[in-house]
Amino acid sequence: MTAIDTKIRTLDTGEKIATNDPGEFLKAKRLPIHTATGDLSVGPIGHLAQERRRLDNLTWDNFEVTRYGATIGAELHGIDLRVDLSDDVIAEIHQALLDYKVLFFRDQPITSAQHVAFAKRFGDLEIHPFIPGNEDLPELVRFEKSADVAGYENGWHSDVTWRECPSKGAVLHAIQVPPTGGDTLFCDMYAAYEGLSEELKERIETMVAVHDYSQAFGHQLDEEAQKEMRIKYPMVEHPVVRTHHETGRKLLYVNHFFVSHLKDLSPEESDMLMEKLCRQATILEYQCRFRWTPDSVVFWDNRAVQHYAASDYWPDVRIMERASIIGERPY
Ligand code: SIN
């Protein structure tokens, strides 16, 4: 990197002070910072600008929005999820989901039946085989955390990528929230893909990842149950770079929760590449963070984002219910 033409001037007090901001010449570049792994740099993440501007220009007929992250997340105002919304409103919410990738709704005291009814407007719902459901409505997965049941969803992942057809969206309703903590973070996986070097993009273009439910859910099953579930849910292969079925955009589609390895690589190569790829989700500029309040509802595009439920509230109680909409086979 060429040196910045910064002058050092001397104040009346004798203190030395630079004439230029150190970021002045970084508009289109990043500054590498020395670390053991050599992959830290600071400076603008310029590739976000185009999508951010696109989102700046969107307007909606049926709701107002408050944006959260640069390219991800919007709170929708003026929608009541308890009522049977018109097809027009549902179509606009669907479009907003594709654009903002995750939608937030506050103060929505919906019943479980209303929750299911809203989610069903976007497709059929799946039943999760490894997490208990709502007693009356098994389409709702229930996360009921307390001093005895720990939150362990605190790793970056998309849901159920171990399925042949992972869910395309999820609607999560907060029934009880802890006084502090328990936020959910979301990462824009289009931005994560676009932030890779051209060389790395080329390397992973046709690569395949093997997904396995037992990585995160195997520990709770005895040998017999594991055998039965393995027959029902064999390991599945999905592309590392997925094309979104509706937007046509490419996104990074690997996560540590469910990917056991990258196909046709040695275990060492696979581990190293997975580390590099999964680290993309941890880049703060690609993320937004949601602070729950009771009866908030969050709707995410499970293809376009990964999420991370902060597990910082134990031993307090946090109760959520989630409906997941059946998706397509990734390509
Ligand atoms: C999950 O779907 O991983 C749970 C998210 C949450 O509880 O915030």
Coordinates of C-alpha atoms and ligand atoms in Angstrom, one line a residue, residues 143 153 157 159 172 184 292 300 307 309 318 320 322, ligand 1:
F143 CA -37.9 -23.1 22.2
E153 CA -28.7 -21.8 19.1
H157 CA -26.6 -21.2 10.8
D159 CA -32.3 -23.7 9.8
L172 CA -40.5 -16.6 15.1
T184 CA -31.0 -12.7 17.7
W292 CA -36.8 -8.8 21.4
W300 CA -36.5 -14.3 8.0
H307 CA -28.9 -16.3 12.3
A309 CA -29.5 -16.5 19.0
R318 CA -37.0 -17.2 27.1
M320 CA -40.2 -18.6 21.4
R322 CA -41.2 -20.8 15.3
Ligands
SIN1 C1 -33.3 -20.5 15.9 O1 -34.2 -20.7 15.0 O2 -32.2 -20.9 15.8 C2 -33.8 -19.8 17.1 C3 -33.7 -18.4 17.0 C4 -34.0 -17.7 18.3 O3 -34.4 -18.3 19.3 O4 -33.8 -16.5 18.4

